[in-house]
Coordinates of C-alpha atoms and ligand atoms in Angstrom, one line a residue:
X199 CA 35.8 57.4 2.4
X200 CA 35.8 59.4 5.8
X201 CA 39.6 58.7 5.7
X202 CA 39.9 60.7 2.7
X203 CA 37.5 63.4 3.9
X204 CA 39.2 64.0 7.1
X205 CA 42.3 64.6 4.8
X206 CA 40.6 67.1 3.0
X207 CA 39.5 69.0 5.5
X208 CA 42.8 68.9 7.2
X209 CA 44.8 69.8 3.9
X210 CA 42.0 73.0 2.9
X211 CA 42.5 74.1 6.9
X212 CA 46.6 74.1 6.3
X213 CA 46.5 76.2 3.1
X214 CA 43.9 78.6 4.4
X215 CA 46.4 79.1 7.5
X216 CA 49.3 79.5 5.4
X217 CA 47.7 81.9 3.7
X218 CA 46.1 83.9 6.4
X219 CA 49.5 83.9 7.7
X220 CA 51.1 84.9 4.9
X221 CA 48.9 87.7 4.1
X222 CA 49.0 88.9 8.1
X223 CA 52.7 88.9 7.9
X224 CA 52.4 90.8 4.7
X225 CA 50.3 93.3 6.6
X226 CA 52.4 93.6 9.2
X227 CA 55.2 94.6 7.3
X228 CA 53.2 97.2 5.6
X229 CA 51.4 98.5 9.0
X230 CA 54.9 98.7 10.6
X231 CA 56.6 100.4 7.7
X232 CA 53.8 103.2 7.6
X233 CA 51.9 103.8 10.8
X234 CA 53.4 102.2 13.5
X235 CA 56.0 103.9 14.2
X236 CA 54.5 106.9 14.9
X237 CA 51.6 105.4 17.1
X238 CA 52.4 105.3 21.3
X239 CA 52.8 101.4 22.7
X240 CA 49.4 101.2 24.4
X241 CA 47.7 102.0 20.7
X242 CA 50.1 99.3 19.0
X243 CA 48.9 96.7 21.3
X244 CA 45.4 97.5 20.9
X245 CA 45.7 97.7 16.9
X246 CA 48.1 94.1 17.1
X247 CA 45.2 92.3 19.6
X248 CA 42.3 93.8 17.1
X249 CA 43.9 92.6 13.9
X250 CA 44.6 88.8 15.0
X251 CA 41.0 89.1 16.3
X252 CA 39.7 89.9 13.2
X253 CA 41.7 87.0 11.8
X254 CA 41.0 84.8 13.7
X255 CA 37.2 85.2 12.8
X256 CA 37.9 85.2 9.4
X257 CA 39.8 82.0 10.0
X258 CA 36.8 80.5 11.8
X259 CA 34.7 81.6 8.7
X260 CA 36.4 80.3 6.6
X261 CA 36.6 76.4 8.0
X262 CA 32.8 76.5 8.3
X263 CA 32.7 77.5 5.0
X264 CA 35.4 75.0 3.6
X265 CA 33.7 71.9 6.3
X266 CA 30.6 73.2 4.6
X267 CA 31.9 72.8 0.7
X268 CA 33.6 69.4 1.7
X269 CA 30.5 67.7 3.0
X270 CA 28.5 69.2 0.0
X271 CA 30.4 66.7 -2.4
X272 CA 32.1 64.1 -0.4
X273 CA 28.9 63.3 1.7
X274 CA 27.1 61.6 -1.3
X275 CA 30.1 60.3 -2.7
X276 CA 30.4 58.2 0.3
X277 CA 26.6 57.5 0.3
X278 CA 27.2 55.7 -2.9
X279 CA 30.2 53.9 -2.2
X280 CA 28.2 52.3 1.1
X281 CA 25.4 51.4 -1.1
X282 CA 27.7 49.8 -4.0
X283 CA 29.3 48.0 -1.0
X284 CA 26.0 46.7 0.3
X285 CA 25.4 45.3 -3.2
X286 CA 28.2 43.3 -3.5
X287 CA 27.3 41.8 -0.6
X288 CA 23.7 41.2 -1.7
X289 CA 21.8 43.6 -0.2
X290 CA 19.9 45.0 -3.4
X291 CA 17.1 46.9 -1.2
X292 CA 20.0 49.5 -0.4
X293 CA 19.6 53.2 -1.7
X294 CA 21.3 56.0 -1.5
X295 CA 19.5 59.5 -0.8
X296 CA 19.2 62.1 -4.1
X297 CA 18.6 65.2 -3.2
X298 CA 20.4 67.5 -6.0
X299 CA 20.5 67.3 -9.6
X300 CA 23.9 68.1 -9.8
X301 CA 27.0 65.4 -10.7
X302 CA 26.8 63.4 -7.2
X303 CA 23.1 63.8 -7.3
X304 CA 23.7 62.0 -10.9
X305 CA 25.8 59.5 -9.4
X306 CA 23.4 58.7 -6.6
X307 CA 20.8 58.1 -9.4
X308 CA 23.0 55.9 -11.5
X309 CA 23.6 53.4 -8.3
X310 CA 20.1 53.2 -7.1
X311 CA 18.5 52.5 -10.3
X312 CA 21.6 49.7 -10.7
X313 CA 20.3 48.5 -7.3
X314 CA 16.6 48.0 -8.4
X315 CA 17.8 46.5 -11.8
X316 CA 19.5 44.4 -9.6
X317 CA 17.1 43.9 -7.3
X318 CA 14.4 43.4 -10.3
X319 CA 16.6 40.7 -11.8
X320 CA 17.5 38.3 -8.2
X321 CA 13.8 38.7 -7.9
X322 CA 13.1 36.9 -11.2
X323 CA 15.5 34.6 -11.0
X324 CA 14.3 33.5 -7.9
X325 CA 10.8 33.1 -9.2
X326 CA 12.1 31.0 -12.0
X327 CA 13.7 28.6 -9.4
X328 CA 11.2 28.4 -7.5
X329 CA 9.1 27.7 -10.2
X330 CA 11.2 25.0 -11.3
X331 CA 11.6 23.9 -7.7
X332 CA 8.0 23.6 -7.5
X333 CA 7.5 22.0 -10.8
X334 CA 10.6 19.2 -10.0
X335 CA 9.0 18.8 -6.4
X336 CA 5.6 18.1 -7.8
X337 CA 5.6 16.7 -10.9
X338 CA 3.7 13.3 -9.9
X339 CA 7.2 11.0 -11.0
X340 CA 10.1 10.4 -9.8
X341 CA 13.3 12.5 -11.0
X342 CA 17.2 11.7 -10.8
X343 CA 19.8 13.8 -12.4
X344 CA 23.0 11.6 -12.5
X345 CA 26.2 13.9 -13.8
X346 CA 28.3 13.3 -16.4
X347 CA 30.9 11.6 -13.8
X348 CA 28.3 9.1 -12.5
X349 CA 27.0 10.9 -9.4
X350 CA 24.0 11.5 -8.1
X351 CA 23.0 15.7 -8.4
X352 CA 19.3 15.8 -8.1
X353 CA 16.6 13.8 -6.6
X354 CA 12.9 15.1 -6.1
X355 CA 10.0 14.3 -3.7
X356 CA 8.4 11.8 -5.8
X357 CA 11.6 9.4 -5.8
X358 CA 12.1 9.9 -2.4
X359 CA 8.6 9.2 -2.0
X360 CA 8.8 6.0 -4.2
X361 CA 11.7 4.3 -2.9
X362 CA 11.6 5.9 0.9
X363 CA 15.3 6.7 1.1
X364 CA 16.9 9.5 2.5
X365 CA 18.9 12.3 0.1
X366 CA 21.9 12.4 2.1
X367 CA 22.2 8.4 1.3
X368 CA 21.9 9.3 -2.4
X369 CA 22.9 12.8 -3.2
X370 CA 26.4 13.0 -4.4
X371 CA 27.4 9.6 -4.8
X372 CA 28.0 7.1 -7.3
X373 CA 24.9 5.8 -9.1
X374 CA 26.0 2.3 -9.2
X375 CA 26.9 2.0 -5.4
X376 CA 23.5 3.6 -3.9
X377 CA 20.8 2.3 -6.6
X378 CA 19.9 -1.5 -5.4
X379 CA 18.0 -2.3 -8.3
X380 CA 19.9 -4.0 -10.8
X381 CA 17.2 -2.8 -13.5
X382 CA 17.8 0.8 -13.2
X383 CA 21.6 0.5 -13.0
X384 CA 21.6 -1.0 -15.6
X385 CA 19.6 1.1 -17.7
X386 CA 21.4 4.2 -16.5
X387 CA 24.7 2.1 -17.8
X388 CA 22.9 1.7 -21.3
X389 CA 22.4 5.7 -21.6
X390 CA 25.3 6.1 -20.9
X391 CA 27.1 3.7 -23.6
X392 CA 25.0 4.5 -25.9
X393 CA 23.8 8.5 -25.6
X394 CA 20.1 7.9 -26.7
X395 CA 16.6 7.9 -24.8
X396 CA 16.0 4.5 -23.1
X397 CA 12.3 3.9 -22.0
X398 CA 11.4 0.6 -20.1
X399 CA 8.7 -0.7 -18.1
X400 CA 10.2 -2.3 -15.2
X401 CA 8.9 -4.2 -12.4
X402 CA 10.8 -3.3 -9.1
X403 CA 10.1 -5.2 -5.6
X404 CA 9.5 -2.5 -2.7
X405 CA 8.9 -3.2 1.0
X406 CA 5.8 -5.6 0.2
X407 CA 4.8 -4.7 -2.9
X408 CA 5.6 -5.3 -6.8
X409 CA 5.4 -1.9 -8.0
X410 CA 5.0 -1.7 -11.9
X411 CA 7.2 1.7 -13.3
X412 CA 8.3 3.0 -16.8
X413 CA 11.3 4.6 -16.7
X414 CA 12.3 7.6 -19.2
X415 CA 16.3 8.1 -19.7
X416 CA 17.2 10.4 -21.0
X417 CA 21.0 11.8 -22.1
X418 CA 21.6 15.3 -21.4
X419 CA 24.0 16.4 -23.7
X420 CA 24.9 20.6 -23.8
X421 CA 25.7 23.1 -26.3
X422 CA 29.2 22.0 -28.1
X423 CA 28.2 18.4 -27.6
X424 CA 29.1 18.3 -23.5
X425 CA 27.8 15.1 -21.9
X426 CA 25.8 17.0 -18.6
X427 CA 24.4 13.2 -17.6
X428 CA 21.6 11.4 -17.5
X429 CA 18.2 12.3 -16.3
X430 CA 15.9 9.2 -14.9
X431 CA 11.9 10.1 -14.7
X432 CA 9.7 7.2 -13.1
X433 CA 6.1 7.0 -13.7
X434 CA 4.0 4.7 -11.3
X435 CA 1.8 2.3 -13.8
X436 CA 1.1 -0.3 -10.7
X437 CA -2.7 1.3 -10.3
X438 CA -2.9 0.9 -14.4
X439 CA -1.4 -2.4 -14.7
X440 CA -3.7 -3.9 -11.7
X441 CA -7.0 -2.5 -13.8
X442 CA -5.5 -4.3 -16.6
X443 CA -5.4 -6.9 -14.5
X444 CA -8.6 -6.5 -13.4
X445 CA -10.0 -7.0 -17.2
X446 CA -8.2 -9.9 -18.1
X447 CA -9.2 -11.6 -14.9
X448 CA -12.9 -10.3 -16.4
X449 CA -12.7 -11.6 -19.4
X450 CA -11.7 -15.0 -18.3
X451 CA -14.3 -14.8 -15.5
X452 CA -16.9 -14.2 -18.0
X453 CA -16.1 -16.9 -20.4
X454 CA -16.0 -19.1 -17.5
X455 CA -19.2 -18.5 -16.6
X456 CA -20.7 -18.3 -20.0
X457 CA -18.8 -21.5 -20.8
X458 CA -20.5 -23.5 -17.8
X459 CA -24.2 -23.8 -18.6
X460 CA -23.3 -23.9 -22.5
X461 CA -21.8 -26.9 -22.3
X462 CA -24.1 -28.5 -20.0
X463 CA -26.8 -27.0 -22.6
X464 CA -24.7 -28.8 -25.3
X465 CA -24.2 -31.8 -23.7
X466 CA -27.7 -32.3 -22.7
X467 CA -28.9 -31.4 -25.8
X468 CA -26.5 -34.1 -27.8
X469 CA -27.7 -36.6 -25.3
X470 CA -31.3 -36.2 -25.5
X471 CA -30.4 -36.1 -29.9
X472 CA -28.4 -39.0 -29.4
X473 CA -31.8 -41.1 -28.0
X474 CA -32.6 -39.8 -24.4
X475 CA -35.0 -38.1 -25.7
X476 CA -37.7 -41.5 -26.0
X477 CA -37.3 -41.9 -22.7
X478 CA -40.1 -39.3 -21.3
X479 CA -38.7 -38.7 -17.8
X480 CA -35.6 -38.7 -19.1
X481 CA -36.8 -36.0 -21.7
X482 CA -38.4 -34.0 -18.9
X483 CA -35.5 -33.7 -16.5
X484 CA -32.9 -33.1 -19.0
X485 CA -35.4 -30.2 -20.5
X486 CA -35.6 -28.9 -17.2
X487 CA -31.7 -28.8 -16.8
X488 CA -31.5 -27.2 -19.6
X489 CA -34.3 -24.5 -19.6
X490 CA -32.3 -24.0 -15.6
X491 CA -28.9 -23.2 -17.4
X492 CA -31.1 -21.3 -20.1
X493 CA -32.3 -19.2 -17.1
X494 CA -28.7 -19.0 -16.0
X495 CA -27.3 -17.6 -18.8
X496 CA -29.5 -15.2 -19.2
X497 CA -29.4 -13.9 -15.6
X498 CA -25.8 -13.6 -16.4
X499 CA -25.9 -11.7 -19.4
X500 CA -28.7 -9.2 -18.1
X501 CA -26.5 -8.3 -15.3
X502 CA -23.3 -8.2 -17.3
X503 CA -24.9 -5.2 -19.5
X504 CA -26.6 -3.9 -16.1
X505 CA -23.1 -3.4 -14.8
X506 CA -21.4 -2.1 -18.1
X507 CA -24.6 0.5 -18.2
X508 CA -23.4 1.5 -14.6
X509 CA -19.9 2.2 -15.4
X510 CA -20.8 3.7 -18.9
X511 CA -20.0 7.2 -18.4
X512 CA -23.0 9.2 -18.0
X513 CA -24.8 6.7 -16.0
X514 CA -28.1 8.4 -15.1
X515 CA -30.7 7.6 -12.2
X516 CA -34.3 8.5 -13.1
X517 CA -34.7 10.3 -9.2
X518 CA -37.6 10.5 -8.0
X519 CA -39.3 11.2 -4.8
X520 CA -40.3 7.5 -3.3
X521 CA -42.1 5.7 -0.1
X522 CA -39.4 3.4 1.0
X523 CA -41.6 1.7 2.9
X524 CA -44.2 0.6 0.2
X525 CA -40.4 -0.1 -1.4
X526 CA -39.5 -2.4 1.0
X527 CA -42.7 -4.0 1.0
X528 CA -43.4 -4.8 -3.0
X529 CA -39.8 -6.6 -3.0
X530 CA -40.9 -8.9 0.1
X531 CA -44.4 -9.3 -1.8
X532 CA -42.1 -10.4 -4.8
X533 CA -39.8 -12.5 -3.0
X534 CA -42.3 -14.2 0.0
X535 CA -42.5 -17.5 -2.0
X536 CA -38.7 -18.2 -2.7
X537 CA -38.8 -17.6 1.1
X538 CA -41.7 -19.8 2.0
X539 CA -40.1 -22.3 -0.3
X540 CA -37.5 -22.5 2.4
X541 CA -39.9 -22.2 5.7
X542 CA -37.7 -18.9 6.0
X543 CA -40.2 -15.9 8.2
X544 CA -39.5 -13.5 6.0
X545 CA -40.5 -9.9 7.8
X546 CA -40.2 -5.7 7.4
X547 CA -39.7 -3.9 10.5
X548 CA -40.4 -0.1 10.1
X549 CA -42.6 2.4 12.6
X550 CA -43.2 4.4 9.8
X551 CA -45.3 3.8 6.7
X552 CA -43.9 7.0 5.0
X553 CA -39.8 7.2 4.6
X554 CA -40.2 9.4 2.0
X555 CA -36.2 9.6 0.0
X556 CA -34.9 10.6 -3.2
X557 CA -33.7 7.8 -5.5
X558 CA -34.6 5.7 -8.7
X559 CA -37.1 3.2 -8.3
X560 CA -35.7 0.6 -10.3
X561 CA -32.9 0.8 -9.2
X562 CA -33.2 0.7 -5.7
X563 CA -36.0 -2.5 -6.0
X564 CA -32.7 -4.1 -7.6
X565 CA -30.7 -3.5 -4.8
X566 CA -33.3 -4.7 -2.4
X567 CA -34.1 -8.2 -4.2
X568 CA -30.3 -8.7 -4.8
X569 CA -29.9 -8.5 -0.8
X570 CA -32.6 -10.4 0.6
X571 CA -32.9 -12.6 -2.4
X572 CA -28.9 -13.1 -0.7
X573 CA -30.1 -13.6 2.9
X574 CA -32.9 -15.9 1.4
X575 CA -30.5 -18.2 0.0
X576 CA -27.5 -18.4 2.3
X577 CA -30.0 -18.8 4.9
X578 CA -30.7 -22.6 6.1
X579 CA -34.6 -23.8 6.0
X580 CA -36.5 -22.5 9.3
X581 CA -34.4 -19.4 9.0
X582 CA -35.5 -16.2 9.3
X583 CA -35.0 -12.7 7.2
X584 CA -35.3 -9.7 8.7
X585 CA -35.5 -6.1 6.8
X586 CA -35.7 -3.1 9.6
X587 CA -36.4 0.2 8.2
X588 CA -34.9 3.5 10.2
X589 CA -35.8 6.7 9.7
X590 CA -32.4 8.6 11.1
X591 CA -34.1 12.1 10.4
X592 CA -31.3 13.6 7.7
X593 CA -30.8 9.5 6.6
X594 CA -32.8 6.3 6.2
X595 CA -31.2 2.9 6.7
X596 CA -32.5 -0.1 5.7
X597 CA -30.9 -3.3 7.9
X598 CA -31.3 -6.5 6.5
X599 CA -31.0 -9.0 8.2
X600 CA -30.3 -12.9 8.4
X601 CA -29.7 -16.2 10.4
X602 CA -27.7 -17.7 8.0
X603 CA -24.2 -19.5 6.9
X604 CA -22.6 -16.1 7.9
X605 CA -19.3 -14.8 5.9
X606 CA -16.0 -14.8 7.7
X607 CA -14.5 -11.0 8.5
X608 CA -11.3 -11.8 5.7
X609 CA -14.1 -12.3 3.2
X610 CA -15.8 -9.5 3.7
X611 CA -14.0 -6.7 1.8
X612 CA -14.5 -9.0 -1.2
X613 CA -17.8 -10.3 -1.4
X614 CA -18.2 -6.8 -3.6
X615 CA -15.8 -7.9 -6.2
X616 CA -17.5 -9.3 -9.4
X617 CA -17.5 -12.9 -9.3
X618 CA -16.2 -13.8 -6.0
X619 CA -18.3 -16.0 -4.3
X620 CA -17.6 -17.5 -0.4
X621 CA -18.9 -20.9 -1.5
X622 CA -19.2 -21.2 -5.5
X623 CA -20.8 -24.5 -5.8
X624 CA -23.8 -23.2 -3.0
X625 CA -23.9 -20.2 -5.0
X626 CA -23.9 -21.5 -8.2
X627 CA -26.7 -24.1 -7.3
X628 CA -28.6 -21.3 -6.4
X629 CA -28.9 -19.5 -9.7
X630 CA -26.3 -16.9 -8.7
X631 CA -24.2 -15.2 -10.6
X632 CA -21.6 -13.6 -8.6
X633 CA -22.1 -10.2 -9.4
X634 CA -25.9 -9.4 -7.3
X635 CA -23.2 -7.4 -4.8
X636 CA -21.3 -5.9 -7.4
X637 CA -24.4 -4.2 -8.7
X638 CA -26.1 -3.1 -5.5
X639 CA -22.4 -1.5 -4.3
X640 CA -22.6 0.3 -7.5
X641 CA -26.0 1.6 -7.3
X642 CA -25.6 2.2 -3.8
X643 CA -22.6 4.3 -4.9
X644 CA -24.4 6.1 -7.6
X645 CA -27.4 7.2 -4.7
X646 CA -24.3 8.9 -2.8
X647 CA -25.1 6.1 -0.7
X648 CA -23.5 3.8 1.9
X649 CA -23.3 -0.1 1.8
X650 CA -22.2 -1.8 5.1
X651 CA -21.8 -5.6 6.2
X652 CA -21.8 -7.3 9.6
X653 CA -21.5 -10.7 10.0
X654 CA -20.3 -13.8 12.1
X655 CA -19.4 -17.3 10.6
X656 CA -22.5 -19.8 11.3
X657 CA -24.6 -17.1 13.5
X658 CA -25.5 -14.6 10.2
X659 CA -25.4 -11.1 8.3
X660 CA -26.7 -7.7 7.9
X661 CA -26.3 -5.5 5.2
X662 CA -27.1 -2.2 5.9
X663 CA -27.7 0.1 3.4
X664 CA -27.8 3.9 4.2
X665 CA -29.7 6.5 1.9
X666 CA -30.2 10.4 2.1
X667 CA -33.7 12.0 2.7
Ligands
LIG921 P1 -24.1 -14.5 -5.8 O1 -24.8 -14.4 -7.1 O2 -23.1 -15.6 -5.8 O3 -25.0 -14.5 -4.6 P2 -23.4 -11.9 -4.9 O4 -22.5 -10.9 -5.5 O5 -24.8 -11.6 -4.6 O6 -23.2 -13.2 -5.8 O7 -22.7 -12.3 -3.5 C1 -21.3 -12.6 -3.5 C2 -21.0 -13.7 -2.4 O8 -21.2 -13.1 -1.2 C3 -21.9 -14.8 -2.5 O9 -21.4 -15.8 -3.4 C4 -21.9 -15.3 -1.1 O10 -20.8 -16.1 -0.8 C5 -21.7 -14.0 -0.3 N1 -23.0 -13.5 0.3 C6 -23.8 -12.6 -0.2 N2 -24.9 -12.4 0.6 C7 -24.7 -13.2 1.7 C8 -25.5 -13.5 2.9 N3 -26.6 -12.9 3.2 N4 -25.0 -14.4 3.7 C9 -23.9 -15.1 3.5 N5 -23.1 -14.9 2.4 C10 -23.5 -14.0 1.5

C-alpha cells in the first residue's frame, strides 16, 4: 500500500509542476508582450528572480497540501489492509485506529468489528474443544475412535490409563495390528460387518491382573449414510464384579456355617430318637452337644444381623460421653472366668481411672469382649492377657495384649475378612464364628477410629485400638 502511495504523491507532484509551468510560461508570454520591454535589464532580473520565488513557494504549498490530502485517505486505507492481513494469519486481536466518521473511518469500523466477530467466534470454538477435550480426557472409561478405514484416530487418558500403552504406538495405525486382545478385535470386526451397537462384558488379562470391562461399540455413521468408524468406550466393572464376588462367596460361607451345627443338631437328635436316648449319659452328652451347636447357631445368626445393621445405610451410634476405664474394666469383670477357666492372668493396665471419650457404649463393650474374648482363646493355659489403657492427650489407645499362638504377618490383612479364620477347627471348637473381627473393624470404623495388629508366630498379638477424646 505504501507502493501505491508513493505513486500518488509522485504523480499529484508531476501534474502540479506541469501546471505551474505551464501557467509561468503563460505569464511570461504575457509579461514580455506588455511590460517588459519597456522596463531597464536590472528591473527584469529582479521581477524574473521575484516571480519564480513566488512560485516556487506556491509550489512548496501546494505538495504539503497534496502530501497532506494523500495521507488523509490512503493512511487508513493501509491501516485496514494491515489489519485484514493480520487476520488471515490469525491474529484476531488486531485493530485498526477510527478516528473519522467519514468512508475510511467506515471502513476501519467494518474490519474491526469483523475482527472481534472473529475473534468472538475462535474464542467459542475453542471453549467447545476444550470442553470436549476435557469431557473425552475425563470421562472415567476408556475411548477409541477407529476411522472408517480401520485406523486408530482417537484415544483418551482413561485407555491409556487402562492398558498402559503409549499413543504414538496406537494413534494412526491399523486396529487389528496394535490391539493384542483378540476380544476387542474382534468385536471392533463385528461393528464393522454388521453396522449396529455391540455391548460385551469381556474379561481381559493385564500385567497381573484379570480385569473385568464392558465394552460399548458403537458405529458412527454421518449425515448421507457415511461410515465415520467405530467408537469403543470401556467401563472398568473389576471393583463390581469382585463385590459380587464377595456375596456369592457370603452366601456360601453362611450356608456353610449354618449347615454345620444343623446337621450335627439333626443327627444327634435322630440318634438319641432312634434309642440313645435310654441310655442316660448317653442322653446327657448328646443334649449337651446339641444345646453347644444350639448356642452356635445362635451366636452366628446374632452377629450376621449385627453386621447387616452395620452396613445398613444409616447405621447410627448412640454417642455418648463414657469412662473407658470403668469400660475396660466391666468387660474383664464379664470375661475373668473364661479366662480363669484357662489359668490365663487376665489384667488392665491404665494410670488413669478417668479416660473420659466419646463413643457408644454397646458398641464399644462389643469390640472389647470380641478382642480379649480372641486373646483369651488363642492363648495357651498359663497364658497371660494384657489390656493397657493410654491416654495420648487428643487420642486414647487401648493395647491388648497376649502370649498366645500368634498370627503369621501374610495373615494379617485378612483376619478382618468375614469368615476367615487362621486355624478353623481351633476356632470353631471354640464357639467362634469367624466374623468377632469383622464386627469390631466395623465399629471401630464407624467411631472414626483405628484398628491395628502386631503379632509374631508362637510369641503372641496386640491389637490396638485407637479412639478420639
Ligand atoms: P473367630 O470367631 O474365629 O475368632 P474372628 O473374626 O474373631 O473370628 O477372628 C478371625 C481369626 O483371626 C481367628 O479365627 C483367628 O485365627 C485369628 N485371631 C483373632 N484374634 C487372635 C489372637 N488374639 N491371636 C491369634 N489369632 C487371632
Amino acid at each position: 500500500m505504501t507502493k501505491f502511495r508513493t505513486k500518488l504523491i509522485i504523480a499529484l507532484i508531476t501534474l502540479i509542476i506541469f501546471v505551474l509551468v505551464g501557467i509561468g510560461l503563460l505569464l511570461g508570454q504575457l509579461f514580455k508582450s506588455y511590460f517588459l520591454e519597456s522596463l531597464n535589464d536590472h528591473l527584469k532580473i529582479v521581477i524574473l528572480w521575484s516571480t519564480s520565488i513566488g512560485l516556487g513557494i506556491v509550489l512548496i504549498i501546494i505538495i504539503l497540501l497534496g502530501l497532506r490530502i494523500t495521507s488523509r485517505y490512503t493512511k487508513p486505507i493501509v491501516e485496514a489492509t494491515n489489519v485484514a492481513i493480520e487476520l488471515t494469519k490469525g491474529n484476531y486481536r488486531a485493530r485498526t485506529k477510527v478516528d473519522k466518521l467519514d468512508e475510511t473511518g467506515m471502513l476501519g469500523s467494518a474490519i474491526n468489528r469483523l475482527a472481534q466477530n472473529l475473534q468472538e467466534l475462535v474464542k467459542t470454538q475453542e471453549m467447545q474443544q476444550d470442553r470436549l477435550k476435557v469431557l473425552i480426557e475425563n470421562m472415567g472409561a476408556g475411548l477409541v475412535f477407529i476411522d472408517s478405514r480401520g485406523y486408530i484416530s482417537l484415544i483418551n487418558k482413561g485407555f491409556i490409563d487402562i492398558f498402559q500403552v503409549s499413543p504414538t504406538d496406537y494413534l494412526y495405525k491399523l486396529y487389528y495390528e496394535v490391539i493384542e486382545q483378540p476380544e476387542i478385535s474382534d468385536l471392533i470386526a463385528e461393528v464393522f460387518r454388521t453396522e449396529k451397537k455391540v455391548n460385551k462384558q469381556i474379561l481381559i488379562p493385564l500385567f497381573i491382573e484379570r480385569k473385568y470391562f464392558v465394552v460399548y461399540g458403537v458405529p458412527i455413521i454421518g449425515t448421507n449414510n457415511v461410515w465415520k468408524g467405530v467408537l469403543l468406550v470401556f467401563h472398568d466393572i473389576t471393583e463390581l464384579k469382585k463385590l459380587e464376588q464377595v456375596r456369592k462367596d457370603f452366601v456360601a460361607n453362611v450356608s456353610h456355617e449354618l449347615k454345620t451345627p444343623v446337621t450335627s443338631i439333626k443327627g444327634f437328635s435322630e440318634t438319641l430318637l432312634d434309642g440313645a436316648m435310654h441310655n442316660k449319659e448317653t442322653l446327657e452328652a448328646f443334649l449337651s452337644i446339641i444345646l453347644k451347636e444350639s448356642d452356635r447357631l445362635q451366636t452366628l445368626i446374632q452377629d450376621l444381623l449385627d453386621l447387616s445393621k452395620m452396613e445398613q445405610q444409616g447405621f447410627q451410634l448412640a454417642i455418648q460421653e463414657l469412662n473407658l476405664h470403668t469400660l475396660l474394666e466391666e468387660v474383664i469383670t464379664l470375661l475373668n472366668g473364661k479366662a480363669q477357666a484357662k489359668n490365663i492372668r487376665l489384667e488392665l493396665y491404665s494410670k488413669q481411672q478417668h479416660v473420659l471419650v466419646k463413643g457408644d457404649v454397646d458398641r464399644l463393650k462389643q469390640v472389647f469382649i470380641n478382642l480379649i474374648a480372641n486373646a483369651i482363646t488363642y492363648t495357651p493355659p498359663e497364658g497371660e492377657v494384657k489390656v493397657v489403657l493410654l491416654d495420648h492427650g487428643k487420642n486414647v489407645r487401648v493395647h491388648v495384649k497376649d502370649s498366645g499362638v500368634g498370627i503369621k504377618k501374610e495373615e494379617i490383612p485378612r483376619i478382618f475378612e468375614r469368615f476367615y479364620r487362621v486355624d478353623r477347627a481351633r476356632s470353631r471348637n471354640s464357639g467362634g464364628t469367624g466374623l468377632g473381627l469383622a464386627i469390631v473393624k466395623h465399629l471401630i470404623e464407624a467411631h472414626h477410629g483405628q484398628i491395628s495388629v502386631r503379632s509374631e508366630l508362637g510369641e503372641g498379638s496386640e491389637f490396638i485400638i485407637e479412639l478420639k477424646k
